[in-house]
Amino acid sequence: MKILRGAAFGISEHIPAARWCLAIAAVAFSAAVSVSRYIDLADTAAFSSFEILFMIMTDPINIVFIYLPAYLFTVCGIMFGSGFGGIEILRCHSRSDWLAGKLIVYAVNTVIFFAAVVAIDLTVCSRTFFFSDVWSSGFVGFRVMMGNPASDFASPPVPTLICASAAVLMFYFFCGMVNMLVSVVFGRESAALFISLLAGICIGMLNTMVYSNDTESQLIRCAILVAASLLMYVFCLAALSRKDLTRRSG
């Protein structure tokens, strides 16, 4: 109960309107640009809204270089409220409870951000392309020509998109956990933003070397990222036990 109260306080304190407005504006602009990029391709193959959404959600330019910086920009200040934990730890009665509350705040912000990304992208795609719950032969042929295996589309669009979105969500949450760890270790928001962004870009670029995007591959990505996020949290607990949080950090 104490953890939930601390999380509720953290959520109310750490959803800054200005940062969220800038992030949503960047996501909306990226969605419009991405869809306009695929309109020319639609002249040769009739793509559906789900197919365009799949290309957006598996495009490293969007996921790594546009959405990731916007996400980290919104969450990088979570750890630094109330003098970097001094008052909040007294409210939570223990460092582990305080960190668990911060974990919930990161998770809630990540889900809200990613839900906004998917909603905006799907809305823009649906206004431009028709709806279909099956992969079109033109789209599959185009993706195979681009180097993707045909097995990526063995499952229907909806479960494939769910698994792909879950993998991206966990990728962002892992980057958030890196942000949390760097915040605890260095106590500086700028360092947390820079290092977590750098780590996310490196991991995102490594992910582009894996061409398979079928449901099984995406679930494996999710499992790896969940394990890595838990490991980051363990590191945070260890670092927090040796951290002096009575001084204000910035």
PDB file of C-alpha atoms in Angstrom:
ATOM      1  CA  MET A   1       0.000   0.000   0.000  1.00  0.00           C
ATOM      2  CA  LYS A   2       2.849   2.398   0.827  1.00  0.00           C
ATOM      3  CA  ILE A   3       4.426   1.629  -2.542  1.00  0.00           C
ATOM      4  CA  LEU A   4       1.162   2.370  -4.345  1.00  0.00           C
ATOM      5  CA  ARG A   5       0.714   5.638  -2.456  1.00  0.00           C
ATOM      6  CA  GLY A   6       4.258   6.647  -3.366  1.00  0.00           C
ATOM      7  CA  ALA A   7       3.651   5.651  -6.984  1.00  0.00           C
ATOM      8  CA  ALA A   8       0.421   7.652  -7.120  1.00  0.00           C
ATOM      9  CA  PHE A   9       2.276  10.694  -5.774  1.00  0.00           C
ATOM     10  CA  GLY A  10       5.095  10.153  -8.274  1.00  0.00           C
ATOM     11  CA  ILE A  11       2.699   9.830 -11.196  1.00  0.00           C
ATOM     12  CA  SER A  12       0.947  13.062 -10.241  1.00  0.00           C
ATOM     13  CA  GLU A  13       4.321  14.813  -9.904  1.00  0.00           C
ATOM     14  CA  HIS A  14       6.084  13.351 -12.934  1.00  0.00           C
ATOM     15  CA  ILE A  15       3.797  13.754 -15.932  1.00  0.00           C
ATOM     16  CA  PRO A  16       5.064  17.204 -16.984  1.00  0.00           C
ATOM     17  CA  ALA A  17       2.635  18.790 -19.435  1.00  0.00           C
ATOM     18  CA  ALA A  18       5.271  20.702 -21.411  1.00  0.00           C
ATOM     19  CA  ARG A  19       7.420  17.643 -22.085  1.00  0.00           C
ATOM     20  CA  TRP A  20       4.407  15.550 -23.022  1.00  0.00           C
ATOM     21  CA  CYS A  21       3.130  18.173 -25.441  1.00  0.00           C
ATOM     22  CA  LEU A  22       6.493  18.320 -27.205  1.00  0.00           C
ATOM     23  CA  ALA A  23       6.744  14.517 -27.333  1.00  0.00           C
ATOM     24  CA  ILE A  24       3.217  14.093 -28.736  1.00  0.00           C
ATOM     25  CA  ALA A  25       3.877  16.807 -31.316  1.00  0.00           C
ATOM     26  CA  ALA A  26       7.036  14.965 -32.442  1.00  0.00           C
ATOM     27  CA  VAL A  27       5.146  11.654 -32.662  1.00  0.00           C
ATOM     28  CA  ALA A  28       2.302  13.211 -34.674  1.00  0.00           C
ATOM     29  CA  PHE A  29       4.709  14.890 -37.085  1.00  0.00           C
ATOM     30  CA  SER A  30       6.639  11.649 -37.542  1.00  0.00           C
ATOM     31  CA  ALA A  31       3.407   9.724 -38.208  1.00  0.00           C
ATOM     32  CA  ALA A  32       2.361  12.206 -40.898  1.00  0.00           C
ATOM     33  CA  VAL A  33       5.797  12.092 -42.555  1.00  0.00           C
ATOM     34  CA  SER A  34       5.947   8.282 -42.406  1.00  0.00           C
ATOM     35  CA  VAL A  35       2.516   7.855 -43.968  1.00  0.00           C
ATOM     36  CA  SER A  36       3.276  10.362 -46.730  1.00  0.00           C
ATOM     37  CA  ARG A  37       6.442   8.379 -47.464  1.00  0.00           C
ATOM     38  CA  TYR A  38       4.416   5.222 -48.046  1.00  0.00           C
ATOM     39  CA  ILE A  39       1.744   6.882 -50.212  1.00  0.00           C
ATOM     40  CA  ASP A  40       4.049   6.696 -53.252  1.00  0.00           C
ATOM     41  CA  LEU A  41       4.547   2.974 -52.657  1.00  0.00           C
ATOM     42  CA  ALA A  42       0.776   2.501 -52.609  1.00  0.00           C
ATOM     43  CA  ASP A  43       0.703   3.433 -56.309  1.00  0.00           C
ATOM     44  CA  THR A  44       2.284   0.077 -57.128  1.00  0.00           C
ATOM     45  CA  ALA A  45       0.713  -2.042 -54.346  1.00  0.00           C
ATOM     46  CA  ALA A  46      -2.505  -1.433 -52.402  1.00  0.00           C
ATOM     47  CA  PHE A  47      -1.325  -1.459 -48.773  1.00  0.00           C
ATOM     48  CA  SER A  48      -3.753  -1.568 -45.853  1.00  0.00           C
ATOM     49  CA  SER A  49      -3.619   0.570 -42.701  1.00  0.00           C
ATOM     50  CA  PHE A  50      -2.307  -2.379 -40.643  1.00  0.00           C
ATOM     51  CA  GLU A  51       0.448  -3.004 -43.175  1.00  0.00           C
ATOM     52  CA  ILE A  52       1.561   0.625 -43.053  1.00  0.00           C
ATOM     53  CA  LEU A  53       1.409   0.529 -39.247  1.00  0.00           C
ATOM     54  CA  PHE A  54       3.592  -2.598 -39.272  1.00  0.00           C
ATOM     55  CA  MET A  55       6.199  -0.830 -41.400  1.00  0.00           C
ATOM     56  CA  ILE A  56       6.171   2.164 -39.067  1.00  0.00           C
ATOM     57  CA  MET A  57       6.493  -0.007 -35.943  1.00  0.00           C
ATOM     58  CA  THR A  58       9.443  -1.936 -37.402  1.00  0.00           C
ATOM     59  CA  ASP A  59      11.212   1.070 -38.928  1.00  0.00           C
ATOM     60  CA  PRO A  60      14.386   1.861 -36.906  1.00  0.00           C
ATOM     61  CA  ILE A  61      14.268   5.519 -37.988  1.00  0.00           C
ATOM     62  CA  ASN A  62      10.955   5.983 -36.203  1.00  0.00           C
ATOM     63  CA  ILE A  63      11.497   3.635 -33.279  1.00  0.00           C
ATOM     64  CA  VAL A  64      15.115   4.489 -32.448  1.00  0.00           C
ATOM     65  CA  PHE A  65      15.779   8.013 -33.673  1.00  0.00           C
ATOM     66  CA  ILE A  66      12.402   9.740 -33.235  1.00  0.00           C
ATOM     67  CA  TYR A  67      10.189   7.990 -30.691  1.00  0.00           C
ATOM     68  CA  LEU A  68      12.972   6.881 -28.335  1.00  0.00           C
ATOM     69  CA  PRO A  69      14.415  10.384 -27.739  1.00  0.00           C
ATOM     70  CA  ALA A  70      10.868  11.702 -27.249  1.00  0.00           C
ATOM     71  CA  TYR A  71      10.151   8.955 -24.715  1.00  0.00           C
ATOM     72  CA  LEU A  72      13.367   9.459 -22.766  1.00  0.00           C
ATOM     73  CA  PHE A  73      12.799  13.217 -22.782  1.00  0.00           C
ATOM     74  CA  THR A  74       9.476  12.675 -20.984  1.00  0.00           C
ATOM     75  CA  VAL A  75      10.818  10.273 -18.322  1.00  0.00           C
ATOM     76  CA  CYS A  76      14.354  11.492 -17.656  1.00  0.00           C
ATOM     77  CA  GLY A  77      13.254  13.710 -14.759  1.00  0.00           C
ATOM     78  CA  ILE A  78      11.301  11.063 -12.831  1.00  0.00           C
ATOM     79  CA  MET A  79      14.077  10.271 -10.369  1.00  0.00           C
ATOM     80  CA  PHE A  80      14.826  13.865  -9.416  1.00  0.00           C
ATOM     81  CA  GLY A  81      11.694  15.115  -7.673  1.00  0.00           C
ATOM     82  CA  SER A  82      11.833  16.397  -4.107  1.00  0.00           C
ATOM     83  CA  GLY A  83      15.627  16.675  -3.889  1.00  0.00           C
ATOM     84  CA  PHE A  84      16.309  13.313  -5.518  1.00  0.00           C
ATOM     85  CA  GLY A  85      14.320  11.193  -3.132  1.00  0.00           C
ATOM     86  CA  GLY A  86      14.980  12.640   0.305  1.00  0.00           C
ATOM     87  CA  ILE A  87      11.402  13.598   1.149  1.00  0.00           C
ATOM     88  CA  GLU A  88       9.878  10.743  -0.824  1.00  0.00           C
ATOM     89  CA  ILE A  89      11.995   8.110   0.940  1.00  0.00           C
ATOM     90  CA  LEU A  90      10.773   9.390   4.287  1.00  0.00           C
ATOM     91  CA  ARG A  91       7.238   9.040   2.987  1.00  0.00           C
ATOM     92  CA  CYS A  92       7.883   5.473   1.739  1.00  0.00           C
ATOM     93  CA  HIS A  93       9.891   4.470   4.878  1.00  0.00           C
ATOM     94  CA  SER A  94      12.494   2.495   2.896  1.00  0.00           C
ATOM     95  CA  ARG A  95      14.683   2.885  -0.167  1.00  0.00           C
ATOM     96  CA  SER A  96      13.399  -0.326  -1.745  1.00  0.00           C
ATOM     97  CA  ASP A  97       9.782   0.866  -1.444  1.00  0.00           C
ATOM     98  CA  TRP A  98      10.782   4.237  -2.882  1.00  0.00           C
ATOM     99  CA  LEU A  99      12.488   2.578  -5.854  1.00  0.00           C
ATOM    100  CA  ALA A 100       9.525   0.251  -6.396  1.00  0.00           C
ATOM    101  CA  GLY A 101       7.304   3.329  -6.559  1.00  0.00           C
ATOM    102  CA  LYS A 102       9.644   4.885  -9.119  1.00  0.00           C
ATOM    103  CA  LEU A 103       9.495   1.646 -11.129  1.00  0.00           C
ATOM    104  CA  ILE A 104       5.707   1.924 -11.269  1.00  0.00           C
ATOM    105  CA  VAL A 105       5.981   5.553 -12.373  1.00  0.00           C
ATOM    106  CA  TYR A 106       8.372   4.577 -15.181  1.00  0.00           C
ATOM    107  CA  ALA A 107       6.052   1.739 -16.229  1.00  0.00           C
ATOM    108  CA  VAL A 108       2.948   3.961 -16.274  1.00  0.00           C
ATOM    109  CA  ASN A 109       4.715   6.690 -18.263  1.00  0.00           C
ATOM    110  CA  THR A 110       6.042   4.106 -20.719  1.00  0.00           C
ATOM    111  CA  VAL A 111       2.611   2.575 -21.302  1.00  0.00           C
ATOM    112  CA  ILE A 112       0.966   5.991 -21.710  1.00  0.00           C
ATOM    113  CA  PHE A 113       3.642   7.163 -24.136  1.00  0.00           C
ATOM    114  CA  PHE A 114       3.527   4.007 -26.221  1.00  0.00           C
ATOM    115  CA  ALA A 115      -0.277   3.924 -26.262  1.00  0.00           C
ATOM    116  CA  ALA A 116      -0.186   7.487 -27.598  1.00  0.00           C
ATOM    117  CA  VAL A 117       2.310   6.462 -30.287  1.00  0.00           C
ATOM    118  CA  VAL A 118       0.199   3.522 -31.482  1.00  0.00           C
ATOM    119  CA  ALA A 119      -3.045   5.522 -31.339  1.00  0.00           C
ATOM    120  CA  ILE A 120      -1.599   8.419 -33.350  1.00  0.00           C
ATOM    121  CA  ASP A 121       0.060   6.165 -35.938  1.00  0.00           C
ATOM    122  CA  LEU A 122      -3.053   4.013 -36.361  1.00  0.00           C
ATOM    123  CA  THR A 123      -5.303   7.072 -36.672  1.00  0.00           C
ATOM    124  CA  VAL A 124      -3.121   8.640 -39.362  1.00  0.00           C
ATOM    125  CA  CYS A 125      -2.792   5.314 -41.224  1.00  0.00           C
ATOM    126  CA  SER A 126      -6.539   4.642 -41.070  1.00  0.00           C
ATOM    127  CA  ARG A 127      -7.374   8.041 -42.534  1.00  0.00           C
ATOM    128  CA  THR A 128      -5.173   7.355 -45.570  1.00  0.00           C
ATOM    129  CA  PHE A 129      -5.265   3.593 -46.199  1.00  0.00           C
ATOM    130  CA  PHE A 130      -8.093   1.057 -46.212  1.00  0.00           C
ATOM    131  CA  PHE A 131      -8.670  -1.521 -43.482  1.00  0.00           C
ATOM    132  CA  SER A 132      -7.916  -5.218 -43.979  1.00  0.00           C
ATOM    133  CA  ASP A 133      -7.336  -8.016 -41.480  1.00  0.00           C
ATOM    134  CA  VAL A 134      -5.201 -10.086 -43.884  1.00  0.00           C
ATOM    135  CA  TRP A 135      -1.807  -9.463 -45.449  1.00  0.00           C
ATOM    136  CA  SER A 136      -1.963  -8.500 -49.114  1.00  0.00           C
ATOM    137  CA  SER A 137       0.200 -10.337 -51.630  1.00  0.00           C
ATOM    138  CA  GLY A 138       1.645  -7.030 -52.830  1.00  0.00           C
ATOM    139  CA  PHE A 139       2.753  -6.106 -49.320  1.00  0.00           C
ATOM    140  CA  VAL A 140       4.300  -9.525 -48.616  1.00  0.00           C
ATOM    141  CA  GLY A 141       6.106  -9.407 -51.956  1.00  0.00           C
ATOM    142  CA  PHE A 142       7.394  -5.910 -51.209  1.00  0.00           C
ATOM    143  CA  ARG A 143       8.712  -6.919 -47.773  1.00  0.00           C
ATOM    144  CA  VAL A 144      10.391 -10.042 -49.167  1.00  0.00           C
ATOM    145  CA  MET A 145      11.999  -7.919 -51.868  1.00  0.00           C
ATOM    146  CA  MET A 146      13.316  -5.658 -49.096  1.00  0.00           C
ATOM    147  CA  GLY A 147      15.031  -8.632 -47.437  1.00  0.00           C
ATOM    148  CA  ASN A 148      12.447  -9.766 -44.885  1.00  0.00           C
ATOM    149  CA  PRO A 149      11.525 -13.473 -44.721  1.00  0.00           C
ATOM    150  CA  ALA A 150       8.032 -14.456 -45.835  1.00  0.00           C
ATOM    151  CA  SER A 151       7.617 -16.264 -42.488  1.00  0.00           C
ATOM    152  CA  ASP A 152       7.150 -12.828 -40.866  1.00  0.00           C
ATOM    153  CA  PHE A 153       3.606 -12.883 -42.209  1.00  0.00           C
ATOM    154  CA  ALA A 154       2.587 -16.426 -41.295  1.00  0.00           C
ATOM    155  CA  SER A 155       0.283 -14.987 -38.620  1.00  0.00           C
ATOM    156  CA  PRO A 156      -2.516 -12.469 -39.362  1.00  0.00           C
ATOM    157  CA  PRO A 157      -1.804  -8.732 -39.005  1.00  0.00           C
ATOM    158  CA  VAL A 158      -3.393  -8.245 -35.565  1.00  0.00           C
ATOM    159  CA  PRO A 159      -1.299 -10.784 -33.564  1.00  0.00           C
ATOM    160  CA  THR A 160       1.809  -9.824 -35.538  1.00  0.00           C
ATOM    161  CA  LEU A 161       1.285  -6.149 -34.726  1.00  0.00           C
ATOM    162  CA  ILE A 162       0.583  -6.927 -31.064  1.00  0.00           C
ATOM    163  CA  CYS A 163       3.840  -8.859 -30.726  1.00  0.00           C
ATOM    164  CA  ALA A 164       5.818  -6.212 -32.619  1.00  0.00           C
ATOM    165  CA  SER A 165       4.318  -3.460 -30.451  1.00  0.00           C
ATOM    166  CA  ALA A 166       5.040  -5.421 -27.267  1.00  0.00           C
ATOM    167  CA  ALA A 167       8.686  -5.774 -28.300  1.00  0.00           C
ATOM    168  CA  VAL A 168       8.983  -2.017 -28.905  1.00  0.00           C
ATOM    169  CA  LEU A 169       7.224  -1.282 -25.606  1.00  0.00           C
ATOM    170  CA  MET A 170       9.669  -3.476 -23.696  1.00  0.00           C
ATOM    171  CA  PHE A 171      12.573  -1.886 -25.581  1.00  0.00           C
ATOM    172  CA  TYR A 172      11.483   1.526 -24.335  1.00  0.00           C
ATOM    173  CA  PHE A 173      10.931   0.230 -20.812  1.00  0.00           C
ATOM    174  CA  PHE A 174      14.444  -1.254 -20.788  1.00  0.00           C
ATOM    175  CA  CYS A 175      15.845   2.121 -21.871  1.00  0.00           C
ATOM    176  CA  GLY A 176      13.823   3.635 -19.035  1.00  0.00           C
ATOM    177  CA  MET A 177      15.477   1.202 -16.612  1.00  0.00           C
ATOM    178  CA  VAL A 178      18.888   2.246 -17.931  1.00  0.00           C
ATOM    179  CA  ASN A 179      17.795   5.834 -17.332  1.00  0.00           C
ATOM    180  CA  MET A 180      16.830   4.904 -13.756  1.00  0.00           C
ATOM    181  CA  LEU A 181      20.175   3.204 -13.087  1.00  0.00           C
ATOM    182  CA  VAL A 182      22.231   6.095 -14.452  1.00  0.00           C
ATOM    183  CA  SER A 183      20.111   8.524 -12.426  1.00  0.00           C
ATOM    184  CA  VAL A 184      20.836   6.597  -9.236  1.00  0.00           C
ATOM    185  CA  VAL A 185      24.558   6.231  -9.942  1.00  0.00           C
ATOM    186  CA  PHE A 186      25.362   9.740 -11.213  1.00  0.00           C
ATOM    187  CA  GLY A 187      22.491  11.790  -9.831  1.00  0.00           C
ATOM    188  CA  ARG A 188      22.304  13.959 -12.951  1.00  0.00           C
ATOM    189  CA  GLU A 189      19.369  14.205 -15.333  1.00  0.00           C
ATOM    190  CA  SER A 190      21.550  15.164 -18.295  1.00  0.00           C
ATOM    191  CA  ALA A 191      23.802  12.121 -17.821  1.00  0.00           C
ATOM    192  CA  ALA A 192      20.784   9.832 -17.482  1.00  0.00           C
ATOM    193  CA  LEU A 193      19.265  11.164 -20.710  1.00  0.00           C
ATOM    194  CA  PHE A 194      22.498  10.948 -22.703  1.00  0.00           C
ATOM    195  CA  ILE A 195      23.612   7.482 -21.564  1.00  0.00           C
ATOM    196  CA  SER A 196      20.172   5.865 -21.810  1.00  0.00           C
ATOM    197  CA  LEU A 197      19.696   7.349 -25.291  1.00  0.00           C
ATOM    198  CA  LEU A 198      23.117   6.123 -26.380  1.00  0.00           C
ATOM    199  CA  ALA A 199      22.385   2.642 -25.013  1.00  0.00           C
ATOM    200  CA  GLY A 200      19.007   2.608 -26.758  1.00  0.00           C
ATOM    201  CA  ILE A 201      20.501   3.622 -30.106  1.00  0.00           C
ATOM    202  CA  CYS A 202      23.175   0.920 -29.869  1.00  0.00           C
ATOM    203  CA  ILE A 203      20.642  -1.786 -28.987  1.00  0.00           C
ATOM    204  CA  GLY A 204      18.251  -0.559 -31.662  1.00  0.00           C
ATOM    205  CA  MET A 205      20.966  -0.743 -34.299  1.00  0.00           C
ATOM    206  CA  LEU A 206      21.913  -4.250 -33.196  1.00  0.00           C
ATOM    207  CA  ASN A 207      18.257  -5.210 -33.500  1.00  0.00           C
ATOM    208  CA  THR A 208      18.236  -4.161 -37.163  1.00  0.00           C
ATOM    209  CA  MET A 209      20.697  -6.980 -37.868  1.00  0.00           C
ATOM    210  CA  VAL A 210      17.935  -9.462 -37.020  1.00  0.00           C
ATOM    211  CA  TYR A 211      15.681  -9.407 -40.069  1.00  0.00           C
ATOM    212  CA  SER A 212      12.984 -11.718 -38.736  1.00  0.00           C
ATOM    213  CA  ASN A 213       9.892  -9.947 -37.381  1.00  0.00           C
ATOM    214  CA  ASP A 214       7.467 -12.849 -37.002  1.00  0.00           C
ATOM    215  CA  THR A 215       5.490 -13.350 -33.788  1.00  0.00           C
ATOM    216  CA  GLU A 216       7.928 -15.892 -32.342  1.00  0.00           C
ATOM    217  CA  SER A 217      10.950 -13.640 -32.898  1.00  0.00           C
ATOM    218  CA  GLN A 218       9.145 -10.675 -31.349  1.00  0.00           C
ATOM    219  CA  LEU A 219       8.191 -12.727 -28.285  1.00  0.00           C
ATOM    220  CA  ILE A 220      11.832 -13.783 -27.883  1.00  0.00           C
ATOM    221  CA  ARG A 221      12.820 -10.104 -28.020  1.00  0.00           C
ATOM    222  CA  CYS A 222      10.231  -9.361 -25.337  1.00  0.00           C
ATOM    223  CA  ALA A 223      11.564 -12.109 -23.056  1.00  0.00           C
ATOM    224  CA  ILE A 224      15.147 -10.888 -23.427  1.00  0.00           C
ATOM    225  CA  LEU A 225      14.161  -7.282 -22.733  1.00  0.00           C
ATOM    226  CA  VAL A 226      12.079  -8.260 -19.690  1.00  0.00           C
ATOM    227  CA  ALA A 227      15.063 -10.164 -18.249  1.00  0.00           C
ATOM    228  CA  ALA A 228      17.399  -7.248 -19.024  1.00  0.00           C
ATOM    229  CA  SER A 229      14.989  -4.767 -17.388  1.00  0.00           C
ATOM    230  CA  LEU A 230      14.818  -6.893 -14.238  1.00  0.00           C
ATOM    231  CA  LEU A 231      18.615  -6.992 -14.177  1.00  0.00           C
ATOM    232  CA  MET A 232      18.739  -3.194 -14.428  1.00  0.00           C
ATOM    233  CA  TYR A 233      16.350  -2.975 -11.481  1.00  0.00           C
ATOM    234  CA  VAL A 234      18.577  -5.272  -9.400  1.00  0.00           C
ATOM    235  CA  PHE A 235      21.544  -3.040 -10.234  1.00  0.00           C
ATOM    236  CA  CYS A 236      19.477  -0.021  -9.186  1.00  0.00           C
ATOM    237  CA  LEU A 237      18.719  -1.608  -5.813  1.00  0.00           C
ATOM    238  CA  ALA A 238      22.409  -2.346  -5.275  1.00  0.00           C
ATOM    239  CA  ALA A 239      23.463   1.184  -6.266  1.00  0.00           C
ATOM    240  CA  LEU A 240      20.716   2.758  -4.180  1.00  0.00           C
ATOM    241  CA  SER A 241      21.852   0.983  -1.027  1.00  0.00           C
ATOM    242  CA  ARG A 242      25.170   2.883  -1.248  1.00  0.00           C
ATOM    243  CA  LYS A 243      23.779   6.202  -2.493  1.00  0.00           C
ATOM    244  CA  ASP A 244      23.535   9.320  -0.362  1.00  0.00           C
ATOM    245  CA  LEU A 245      20.212  10.871  -1.354  1.00  0.00           C
ATOM    246  CA  THR A 246      20.151  13.613   1.244  1.00  0.00           C
ATOM    247  CA  ARG A 247      21.912  16.027  -1.106  1.00  0.00           C
ATOM    248  CA  ARG A 248      19.976  17.649  -3.932  1.00  0.00           C
ATOM    249  CA  SER A 249      21.144  16.399  -7.312  1.00  0.00           C
ATOM    250  CA  GLY A 250      20.445  17.909 -10.712  1.00  0.00           C
TER     251      GLY A 250
END
